[in-house]
């Protein structure tokens, strides 16, 4: 019998304090969501005529108090963060009362559980750094396939390799992951693909190969030791597609979200495709049926399945749901406090990952922002709130959840200079109310 989840630790009263983590890159990139670096940047045409004025900031991450509120023991002060020929740029930051600000988060004082979500726990790393890969879980194993791998890093950039390997790690009874092993090899390397397990087989659908989208669907049996049997071609998707989610529900596979437009991959599609998997031992896909959502879900996997109900967030941050048994009659749900984009400086579009853990929805975003909401018995969504944060991730990570209610975040690009190669795996679970 699995151990009971720990009781929820006390949550912060009032605004969350600053993390006070070092930001050596002198940008907000290494800070938590909603924080800024206390550092002044000077361009080539400084007002004073001098660009080497000594810094007055502490090069740490402070909460941006544009609402005028700070955590306990902090005060809101306007700081100069940029000087140019057009004047000064200022940012309201929460400063600590003393000279030494206590660092919180990784490497500092641990955060308590927040938003009903346990603090993130580091698991056994994957055998290789990956991003734009796919992940899924069975009751026994966590699997990951495809993606891009960094071969070498130089001053001019990185050389990348498309990964064709499938790795898996056993889910241990006491929690955590066992040793990662190679389970098999994809017929061809692929990125931005969908992956799901149904009837003891691993299904791979669509994705991108050497710049082109594909409609190919293949499957392989998962053996008792986690290795894969021979691959078999299944009925192809109606059109080439990538960036989507592949969801298993009963004896059906669903392809949701993603894009059909390689030239404009951030433009989603309303098209939903489902296929019935035969009930015999062959578990074959013979054809795909097309349905249509009332809106294009967020192109990068902004969907989750819980209790037979699909939840999808669109590019504006609006959340809706539908019972997959019907495939129609969508209803609006309370939307998360997110408007389709988050300002992280120079980065453009932003991925989201919507994950369901039994009676909880998680919305994962770059730069550590994690939101949770409760799922009611009738499937309605209630009470979005900020939750325990995951640090460093920027883009391209994969997620999977196991039947016991633990979510895993695997790989992706990072904001930390020493972590450009990122094979890391992190996990969390909901905590008891």
Tab-separated table of C-alpha atoms in Angstrom:
chain	number	residue	atom	x	y	z
A	1	UNK	CA	0.000	0.000	0.000
A	2	UNK	CA	1.408	3.399	-0.951
A	3	UNK	CA	2.108	5.851	1.898
A	4	UNK	CA	-0.366	8.616	2.607
A	5	UNK	CA	0.584	12.052	1.258
A	6	UNK	CA	2.058	14.417	3.847
A	7	UNK	CA	-0.124	16.993	5.523
A	8	UNK	CA	0.004	20.348	3.807
A	9	UNK	CA	2.575	22.715	5.280
A	10	UNK	CA	1.448	26.209	6.273
A	11	UNK	CA	1.074	28.530	3.313
A	12	UNK	CA	2.400	32.071	3.171
A	13	UNK	CA	0.222	34.767	4.672
A	14	UNK	CA	-0.016	37.707	2.295
A	15	UNK	CA	2.265	38.126	-0.736
A	16	UNK	CA	4.899	35.481	-1.300
A	17	UNK	CA	8.345	36.748	-0.188
A	18	UNK	CA	11.121	37.315	-2.708
A	19	UNK	CA	13.365	34.359	-3.485
A	20	UNK	CA	16.518	36.524	-3.176
A	21	UNK	CA	18.292	34.026	-5.429
A	22	UNK	CA	21.454	35.296	-7.155
A	23	UNK	CA	20.911	36.512	-10.719
A	24	UNK	CA	24.462	36.569	-12.137
A	25	UNK	CA	23.163	36.945	-15.703
A	26	UNK	CA	21.826	40.365	-14.637
A	27	UNK	CA	18.444	39.685	-16.185
A	28	UNK	CA	15.108	38.429	-14.932
A	29	UNK	CA	15.715	35.146	-16.762
A	30	UNK	CA	17.071	33.311	-13.750
A	31	UNK	CA	14.473	34.598	-11.305
A	32	UNK	CA	11.091	33.243	-10.283
A	33	UNK	CA	7.947	34.339	-12.075
A	34	UNK	CA	6.991	37.848	-10.913
A	35	UNK	CA	10.524	38.760	-9.844
A	36	UNK	CA	13.182	41.109	-11.177
A	37	UNK	CA	16.941	41.339	-10.752
A	38	UNK	CA	18.261	44.235	-8.674
A	39	UNK	CA	20.834	45.342	-11.224
A	40	UNK	CA	21.315	48.451	-13.372
A	41	UNK	CA	22.171	48.025	-17.060
A	42	UNK	CA	23.929	50.855	-18.932
A	43	UNK	CA	23.804	51.170	-22.717
A	44	UNK	CA	26.371	52.865	-24.917
A	45	UNK	CA	24.778	56.311	-24.563
A	46	UNK	CA	24.419	56.779	-20.835
A	47	UNK	CA	22.855	60.040	-19.665
A	48	UNK	CA	25.783	60.823	-17.396
A	49	UNK	CA	28.310	60.125	-20.129
A	50	UNK	CA	29.750	57.275	-18.096
A	51	UNK	CA	28.735	53.655	-18.465
A	52	UNK	CA	30.770	52.220	-15.623
A	53	UNK	CA	28.896	53.652	-12.663
A	54	UNK	CA	29.240	51.280	-9.678
A	55	UNK	CA	26.294	49.036	-9.064
A	56	UNK	CA	23.992	49.825	-6.171
A	57	UNK	CA	21.928	46.633	-6.508
A	58	UNK	CA	22.647	43.302	-4.850
A	59	UNK	CA	22.247	41.138	-8.023
A	60	UNK	CA	19.480	39.125	-6.385
A	61	UNK	CA	15.915	38.285	-7.409
A	62	UNK	CA	13.246	40.477	-5.770
A	63	UNK	CA	9.471	40.372	-6.019
A	64	UNK	CA	8.146	43.034	-8.425
A	65	UNK	CA	5.751	45.033	-6.243
A	66	UNK	CA	3.734	46.729	-8.972
A	67	UNK	CA	0.777	46.083	-6.650
A	68	UNK	CA	2.634	47.837	-3.799
A	69	UNK	CA	2.678	44.663	-1.686
A	70	UNK	CA	5.658	42.730	-0.344
A	71	UNK	CA	6.277	39.736	1.868
A	72	UNK	CA	6.836	39.992	5.590
A	73	UNK	CA	9.973	41.953	6.457
A	74	UNK	CA	10.263	43.504	2.965
A	75	UNK	CA	9.469	46.956	1.640
A	76	UNK	CA	8.617	48.180	-1.864
A	77	UNK	CA	11.257	50.529	-3.346
A	78	UNK	CA	11.665	51.836	-6.897
A	79	UNK	CA	15.048	50.783	-8.264
A	80	UNK	CA	16.872	51.987	-11.358
A	81	UNK	CA	17.402	48.957	-13.603
A	82	UNK	CA	18.435	50.670	-16.840
A	83	UNK	CA	20.199	53.882	-17.928
A	84	UNK	CA	20.315	55.128	-21.516
A	85	UNK	CA	20.235	58.335	-23.536
A	86	UNK	CA	16.437	58.280	-23.246
A	87	UNK	CA	16.466	58.271	-19.468
A	88	UNK	CA	16.245	55.795	-16.652
A	89	UNK	CA	14.129	52.659	-16.450
A	90	UNK	CA	12.821	51.867	-12.993
A	91	UNK	CA	11.185	48.836	-11.445
A	92	UNK	CA	9.431	48.536	-8.065
A	93	UNK	CA	11.186	45.778	-6.131
A	94	UNK	CA	10.685	44.305	-2.678
A	95	UNK	CA	13.887	44.874	-0.698
A	96	UNK	CA	14.747	43.045	2.488
A	97	UNK	CA	15.182	45.011	5.709
A	98	UNK	CA	18.742	43.860	6.403
A	99	UNK	CA	21.950	43.797	4.402
A	100	UNK	CA	21.899	40.016	3.900
A	101	UNK	CA	18.769	38.731	2.172
A	102	UNK	CA	18.072	35.055	2.977
A	103	UNK	CA	17.970	33.040	-0.245
A	104	UNK	CA	14.882	30.870	-0.720
A	105	UNK	CA	14.223	28.046	-3.120
A	106	UNK	CA	16.994	25.865	-4.633
A	107	UNK	CA	20.152	26.273	-2.575
A	108	UNK	CA	18.402	28.299	0.124
A	109	UNK	CA	15.571	28.136	2.628
A	110	UNK	CA	13.057	25.548	1.306
A	111	UNK	CA	9.663	26.859	0.341
A	112	UNK	CA	6.715	25.205	2.097
A	113	UNK	CA	4.064	23.443	0.062
A	114	UNK	CA	1.835	25.921	-1.766
A	115	UNK	CA	-1.435	25.675	-3.635
A	116	UNK	CA	-2.024	22.099	-2.485
A	117	UNK	CA	1.155	20.977	-4.283
A	118	UNK	CA	4.176	19.431	-2.548
A	119	UNK	CA	7.580	21.052	-3.128
A	120	UNK	CA	9.242	19.698	-6.266
A	121	UNK	CA	11.587	16.730	-5.766
A	122	UNK	CA	14.524	15.864	-7.998
A	123	UNK	CA	14.448	12.343	-9.421
A	124	UNK	CA	17.003	10.174	-11.183
A	125	UNK	CA	18.150	12.025	-14.328
A	126	UNK	CA	17.552	10.716	-17.845
A	127	UNK	CA	20.488	9.130	-19.703
A	128	UNK	CA	20.631	12.161	-22.038
A	129	UNK	CA	19.603	15.796	-22.139
A	130	UNK	CA	16.441	16.167	-24.205
A	131	UNK	CA	13.939	18.783	-25.260
A	132	UNK	CA	10.932	18.720	-27.615
A	133	UNK	CA	10.517	15.072	-26.595
A	134	UNK	CA	7.436	13.167	-25.365
A	135	UNK	CA	6.758	11.247	-22.160
A	136	UNK	CA	4.083	8.950	-20.764
A	137	UNK	CA	3.650	6.539	-17.859
A	138	UNK	CA	2.206	3.090	-17.205
A	139	UNK	CA	1.461	1.828	-13.666
A	140	UNK	CA	4.971	0.353	-13.693
A	141	UNK	CA	7.216	2.601	-15.789
A	142	UNK	CA	7.957	6.134	-16.985
A	143	UNK	CA	8.823	6.324	-20.691
A	144	UNK	CA	10.366	9.060	-22.828
A	145	UNK	CA	11.075	9.158	-26.567
A	146	UNK	CA	12.425	11.353	-29.334
A	147	UNK	CA	13.398	14.980	-28.892
A	148	UNK	CA	16.578	16.925	-29.511
A	149	UNK	CA	19.904	16.176	-27.825
A	150	UNK	CA	22.829	18.608	-27.561
A	151	UNK	CA	25.914	17.007	-29.107
A	152	UNK	CA	28.335	19.869	-28.461
A	153	UNK	CA	28.301	23.478	-27.259
A	154	UNK	CA	30.584	26.151	-28.720
A	155	UNK	CA	30.813	29.908	-28.726
A	156	UNK	CA	28.696	30.044	-31.869
A	157	UNK	CA	25.914	27.836	-30.532
A	158	UNK	CA	25.156	24.147	-30.160
A	159	UNK	CA	25.084	21.211	-32.543
A	160	UNK	CA	21.881	19.216	-32.141
A	161	UNK	CA	20.947	15.612	-32.797
A	162	UNK	CA	17.435	14.233	-33.244
A	163	UNK	CA	16.959	11.393	-30.790
A	164	UNK	CA	15.509	8.043	-31.887
A	165	UNK	CA	15.930	6.241	-28.570
A	166	UNK	CA	13.132	5.278	-26.180
A	167	UNK	CA	14.174	5.266	-22.522
A	168	UNK	CA	12.227	3.988	-19.522
A	169	UNK	CA	12.623	3.871	-15.741
A	170	UNK	CA	10.636	1.745	-13.264
A	171	UNK	CA	8.328	3.519	-10.803
A	172	UNK	CA	9.477	2.330	-7.386
A	173	UNK	CA	6.953	1.241	-4.762
A	174	UNK	CA	8.402	3.642	-2.194
A	175	UNK	CA	8.358	6.519	-4.669
A	176	UNK	CA	11.007	7.783	-7.045
A	177	UNK	CA	12.511	6.259	-10.176
A	178	UNK	CA	14.689	3.238	-10.692
A	179	UNK	CA	17.542	2.979	-13.165
A	180	UNK	CA	16.902	4.359	-16.649
A	181	UNK	CA	17.471	1.870	-19.487
A	182	UNK	CA	17.086	1.916	-23.246
A	183	UNK	CA	13.745	0.266	-24.083
A	184	UNK	CA	14.018	0.455	-27.834
A	185	UNK	CA	14.576	2.633	-30.894
A	186	UNK	CA	11.984	4.576	-32.879
A	187	UNK	CA	11.705	3.720	-36.592
A	188	UNK	CA	13.051	7.247	-37.268
A	189	UNK	CA	13.996	10.179	-34.974
A	190	UNK	CA	11.110	12.544	-34.236
A	191	UNK	CA	10.329	15.690	-32.214
A	192	UNK	CA	7.070	17.469	-31.245
A	193	UNK	CA	5.215	14.136	-31.400
A	194	UNK	CA	2.453	12.551	-29.313
A	195	UNK	CA	2.966	9.430	-27.213
A	196	UNK	CA	0.488	7.325	-25.217
A	197	UNK	CA	0.036	3.817	-23.835
A	198	UNK	CA	-3.102	1.773	-24.502
A	199	UNK	CA	-3.734	-1.989	-24.205
A	200	UNK	CA	-0.084	-2.681	-23.372
A	201	UNK	CA	1.248	-0.934	-26.471
A	202	UNK	CA	3.221	2.292	-26.891
A	203	UNK	CA	1.729	4.517	-29.618
A	204	UNK	CA	3.655	7.323	-31.377
A	205	UNK	CA	1.648	9.732	-33.545
A	206	UNK	CA	2.745	12.564	-35.832
A	207	UNK	CA	5.559	14.949	-35.025
A	208	UNK	CA	8.342	16.601	-36.973
A	209	UNK	CA	11.210	14.928	-38.821
A	210	UNK	CA	14.048	16.887	-40.361
A	211	UNK	CA	11.843	19.969	-40.579
A	212	UNK	CA	8.727	18.315	-42.027
A	213	UNK	CA	5.535	17.338	-40.206
A	214	UNK	CA	4.464	13.691	-40.453
A	215	UNK	CA	1.124	11.863	-40.270
A	216	UNK	CA	2.671	8.491	-39.454
A	217	UNK	CA	1.389	6.479	-36.477
A	218	UNK	CA	3.304	3.471	-35.146
A	219	UNK	CA	2.996	1.222	-32.109
A	220	UNK	CA	5.030	-1.425	-30.292
A	221	UNK	CA	4.185	-3.835	-27.469
A	222	UNK	CA	5.705	-3.061	-24.049
A	223	UNK	CA	7.349	-6.207	-22.660
A	224	UNK	CA	7.412	-7.141	-18.969
A	225	UNK	CA	11.003	-5.891	-18.606
A	226	UNK	CA	10.170	-2.522	-20.177
A	227	UNK	CA	11.711	-3.265	-23.569
A	228	UNK	CA	9.701	-2.764	-26.746
A	229	UNK	CA	8.703	-5.401	-29.255
A	230	UNK	CA	8.681	-4.808	-33.012
A	231	UNK	CA	7.120	-1.603	-34.337
A	232	UNK	CA	3.973	-1.788	-36.427
A	233	UNK	CA	2.417	0.824	-38.708
A	234	UNK	CA	-1.085	1.977	-37.763
A	235	UNK	CA	-3.623	4.018	-39.724
A	236	UNK	CA	-1.979	7.412	-40.385
A	237	UNK	CA	-3.398	10.712	-39.132
A	238	UNK	CA	-5.701	12.580	-41.538
A	239	UNK	CA	-2.982	15.224	-42.016
A	240	UNK	CA	0.621	15.788	-40.928
A	241	UNK	CA	0.568	17.347	-37.438
A	242	UNK	CA	3.006	18.308	-34.677
A	243	UNK	CA	3.211	19.925	-31.211
A	244	UNK	CA	0.054	18.019	-30.191
A	245	UNK	CA	-0.996	15.698	-27.361
A	246	UNK	CA	-1.909	12.033	-27.814
A	247	UNK	CA	-4.448	10.960	-25.176
A	248	UNK	CA	-5.678	7.431	-24.379
A	249	UNK	CA	-9.276	7.140	-23.155
A	250	UNK	CA	-10.911	3.741	-22.813
A	251	UNK	CA	-10.304	1.990	-26.140
A	252	UNK	CA	-9.770	5.273	-27.982
A	253	UNK	CA	-6.801	7.441	-28.922
A	254	UNK	CA	-7.321	11.200	-29.280
A	255	UNK	CA	-5.041	13.729	-31.006
A	256	UNK	CA	-5.653	17.176	-29.543
A	257	UNK	CA	-4.021	20.629	-29.800
A	258	UNK	CA	-0.846	21.096	-31.838
A	259	UNK	CA	-0.748	22.648	-35.279
A	260	UNK	CA	-1.178	21.726	-38.932
A	261	UNK	CA	0.763	24.768	-40.145
A	262	UNK	CA	4.528	24.253	-40.249
A	263	UNK	CA	5.068	27.843	-41.424
A	264	UNK	CA	3.209	29.255	-38.393
A	265	UNK	CA	3.485	26.590	-35.695
A	266	UNK	CA	2.018	28.796	-32.941
A	267	UNK	CA	-1.326	28.839	-34.747
A	268	UNK	CA	-3.455	26.067	-33.258
A	269	UNK	CA	-6.169	24.000	-34.877
A	270	UNK	CA	-9.771	23.245	-33.956
A	271	UNK	CA	-9.483	19.741	-35.381
A	272	UNK	CA	-9.691	16.825	-32.935
A	273	UNK	CA	-9.009	13.320	-34.214
A	274	UNK	CA	-10.017	10.103	-32.500
A	275	UNK	CA	-9.471	6.474	-33.385
A	276	UNK	CA	-10.926	3.343	-31.870
A	277	UNK	CA	-8.370	0.703	-30.928
A	278	UNK	CA	-9.565	-2.822	-31.657
A	279	UNK	CA	-10.483	-4.879	-28.598
A	280	UNK	CA	-8.688	-8.012	-29.793
A	281	UNK	CA	-5.140	-8.831	-28.736
A	282	UNK	CA	-3.771	-6.921	-31.720
A	283	UNK	CA	-5.040	-3.536	-30.450
A	284	UNK	CA	-4.959	-2.000	-33.921
A	285	UNK	CA	-5.862	1.485	-35.148
A	286	UNK	CA	-7.779	1.204	-38.432
A	287	UNK	CA	-9.007	4.772	-39.049
A	288	UNK	CA	-9.240	8.265	-37.557
A	289	UNK	CA	-12.454	10.277	-37.183
A	290	UNK	CA	-12.398	14.091	-37.305
A	291	UNK	CA	-14.281	16.285	-34.846
A	292	UNK	CA	-14.003	20.000	-34.155
A	293	UNK	CA	-13.558	22.027	-30.986
A	294	UNK	CA	-15.230	25.446	-30.692
A	295	UNK	CA	-11.777	27.026	-30.390
A	296	UNK	CA	-8.147	26.102	-31.173
A	297	UNK	CA	-6.530	24.740	-27.974
A	298	UNK	CA	-3.115	26.186	-27.133
A	299	UNK	CA	-0.816	24.785	-29.806
A	300	UNK	CA	1.716	23.305	-27.364
A	301	UNK	CA	-0.101	20.588	-25.420
A	302	UNK	CA	-2.412	22.721	-23.288
A	303	UNK	CA	-4.776	19.805	-22.584
A	304	UNK	CA	-5.385	17.326	-19.732
A	305	UNK	CA	-7.716	14.373	-19.120
A	306	UNK	CA	-9.408	13.550	-15.808
A	307	UNK	CA	-12.419	11.357	-15.093
A	308	UNK	CA	-13.211	11.003	-18.786
A	309	UNK	CA	-13.323	14.775	-19.204
A	310	UNK	CA	-10.921	16.731	-21.377
A	311	UNK	CA	-9.722	20.160	-20.216
A	312	UNK	CA	-8.153	22.522	-22.751
A	313	UNK	CA	-6.740	26.034	-22.491
A	314	UNK	CA	-6.635	28.235	-25.577
A	315	UNK	CA	-4.095	30.841	-26.679
A	316	UNK	CA	-5.833	33.564	-24.635
A	317	UNK	CA	-5.777	31.539	-21.424
A	318	UNK	CA	-9.488	30.603	-21.540
A	319	UNK	CA	-10.253	27.151	-20.126
A	320	UNK	CA	-13.016	24.839	-21.410
A	321	UNK	CA	-13.894	21.178	-20.965
A	322	UNK	CA	-15.832	18.408	-22.680
A	323	UNK	CA	-16.777	14.800	-21.912
A	324	UNK	CA	-14.797	12.660	-24.355
A	325	UNK	CA	-17.591	10.104	-24.554
A	326	UNK	CA	-19.609	12.795	-26.339
A	327	UNK	CA	-16.883	14.857	-27.995
A	328	UNK	CA	-19.208	17.879	-28.102
A	329	UNK	CA	-21.118	20.218	-25.750
A	330	UNK	CA	-18.055	22.060	-24.504
A	331	UNK	CA	-18.513	24.208	-21.411
A	332	UNK	CA	-16.532	27.181	-20.145
A	333	UNK	CA	-14.574	26.689	-16.924
A	334	UNK	CA	-13.017	29.288	-14.582
A	335	UNK	CA	-9.861	30.336	-16.368
A	336	UNK	CA	-6.438	30.537	-14.732
A	337	UNK	CA	-4.929	33.970	-13.991
A	338	UNK	CA	-3.007	33.853	-17.257
A	339	UNK	CA	-3.779	35.737	-20.461
A	340	UNK	CA	-2.045	33.595	-23.054
A	341	UNK	CA	1.427	35.072	-22.605
A	342	UNK	CA	3.774	35.995	-19.801
A	343	UNK	CA	6.412	38.709	-20.093
A	344	UNK	CA	9.795	37.066	-19.667
A	345	UNK	CA	11.826	39.653	-21.547
A	346	UNK	CA	13.067	38.843	-25.016
A	347	UNK	CA	11.450	35.396	-25.299
A	348	UNK	CA	8.409	35.217	-27.540
A	349	UNK	CA	5.607	32.638	-27.399
A	350	UNK	CA	5.359	30.447	-24.331
A	351	UNK	CA	4.397	26.870	-23.870
A	352	UNK	CA	2.026	25.596	-21.251
A	353	UNK	CA	1.496	22.128	-19.869
A	354	UNK	CA	-1.916	21.284	-18.449
A	355	UNK	CA	-1.766	18.190	-16.214
A	356	UNK	CA	-4.465	16.415	-14.179
A	357	UNK	CA	-3.727	14.725	-10.844
A	358	UNK	CA	-6.988	13.082	-9.780
A	359	UNK	CA	-8.936	16.006	-8.263
A	360	UNK	CA	-6.377	18.724	-9.147
A	361	UNK	CA	-5.452	20.548	-12.360
A	362	UNK	CA	-1.899	21.855	-12.795
A	363	UNK	CA	-0.863	24.525	-15.270
A	364	UNK	CA	2.928	24.554	-15.719
A	365	UNK	CA	4.713	27.468	-17.421
A	366	UNK	CA	8.289	28.668	-17.908
A	367	UNK	CA	10.293	30.466	-15.229
A	368	UNK	CA	8.799	28.513	-12.353
A	369	UNK	CA	5.153	29.561	-12.502
A	370	UNK	CA	2.801	26.742	-11.450
A	371	UNK	CA	-0.940	27.161	-10.938
A	372	UNK	CA	-3.403	24.662	-9.453
A	373	UNK	CA	-7.182	24.360	-9.361
A	374	UNK	CA	-9.562	21.914	-7.709
A	375	UNK	CA	-11.709	19.523	-9.745
A	376	UNK	CA	-15.164	19.031	-8.271
A	377	UNK	CA	-17.024	15.674	-8.378
A	378	UNK	CA	-18.970	16.844	-11.435
A	379	UNK	CA	-15.741	17.848	-13.195
A	380	UNK	CA	-16.098	21.585	-12.785
A	381	UNK	CA	-12.980	23.640	-12.030
A	382	UNK	CA	-12.687	25.783	-8.906
A	383	UNK	CA	-10.219	28.090	-7.150
A	384	UNK	CA	-7.100	28.715	-9.240
A	385	UNK	CA	-4.071	29.618	-7.097
A	386	UNK	CA	-0.308	29.821	-7.319
A	387	UNK	CA	1.436	26.640	-6.238
A	388	UNK	CA	4.881	25.251	-5.461
A	389	UNK	CA	7.249	26.327	-8.223
A	390	UNK	CA	9.700	24.492	-10.420
A	391	UNK	CA	12.884	26.454	-11.108
A	392	UNK	CA	15.129	26.835	-14.163
A	393	UNK	CA	12.835	25.496	-16.908
A	394	UNK	CA	12.224	27.668	-19.941
A	395	UNK	CA	10.836	25.621	-22.817
A	396	UNK	CA	10.593	22.226	-24.485
A	397	UNK	CA	10.026	20.060	-21.402
A	398	UNK	CA	7.798	16.976	-21.309
A	399	UNK	CA	5.324	15.934	-18.622
A	400	UNK	CA	3.751	12.649	-17.573
A	401	UNK	CA	1.610	11.598	-14.632
A	402	UNK	CA	1.405	8.137	-13.089
A	403	UNK	CA	-1.743	6.409	-11.769
A	404	UNK	CA	-0.689	7.092	-8.156
A	405	UNK	CA	-1.022	10.849	-8.675
A	406	UNK	CA	2.565	12.049	-9.199
A	407	UNK	CA	3.516	14.303	-12.095
A	408	UNK	CA	6.969	14.208	-13.679
A	409	UNK	CA	8.689	16.995	-15.616
A	410	UNK	CA	11.506	15.810	-17.854
A	411	UNK	CA	14.299	17.752	-19.545
A	412	UNK	CA	13.699	20.928	-21.520
A	413	UNK	CA	15.798	24.048	-21.993
A	414	UNK	CA	16.871	25.941	-18.901
A	415	UNK	CA	17.804	29.440	-17.787
A	416	UNK	CA	20.829	28.480	-15.689
A	417	UNK	CA	24.175	28.882	-17.514
A	418	UNK	CA	25.591	25.684	-16.000
A	419	UNK	CA	22.554	23.639	-17.011
A	420	UNK	CA	22.438	24.040	-20.778
A	421	UNK	CA	22.389	20.262	-21.038
A	422	UNK	CA	19.329	19.278	-19.090
A	423	UNK	CA	18.605	15.592	-18.420
A	424	UNK	CA	16.920	16.416	-15.107
A	425	UNK	CA	13.641	14.889	-13.928
A	426	UNK	CA	11.523	16.557	-11.241
A	427	UNK	CA	8.286	15.396	-9.660
A	428	UNK	CA	5.565	16.580	-7.326
A	429	UNK	CA	2.215	15.421	-5.999
A	430	UNK	CA	-0.773	17.006	-4.344
A	431	UNK	CA	-0.795	17.191	-0.578
A	432	UNK	CA	-3.698	16.373	1.728
A	433	UNK	CA	-6.092	19.271	2.419
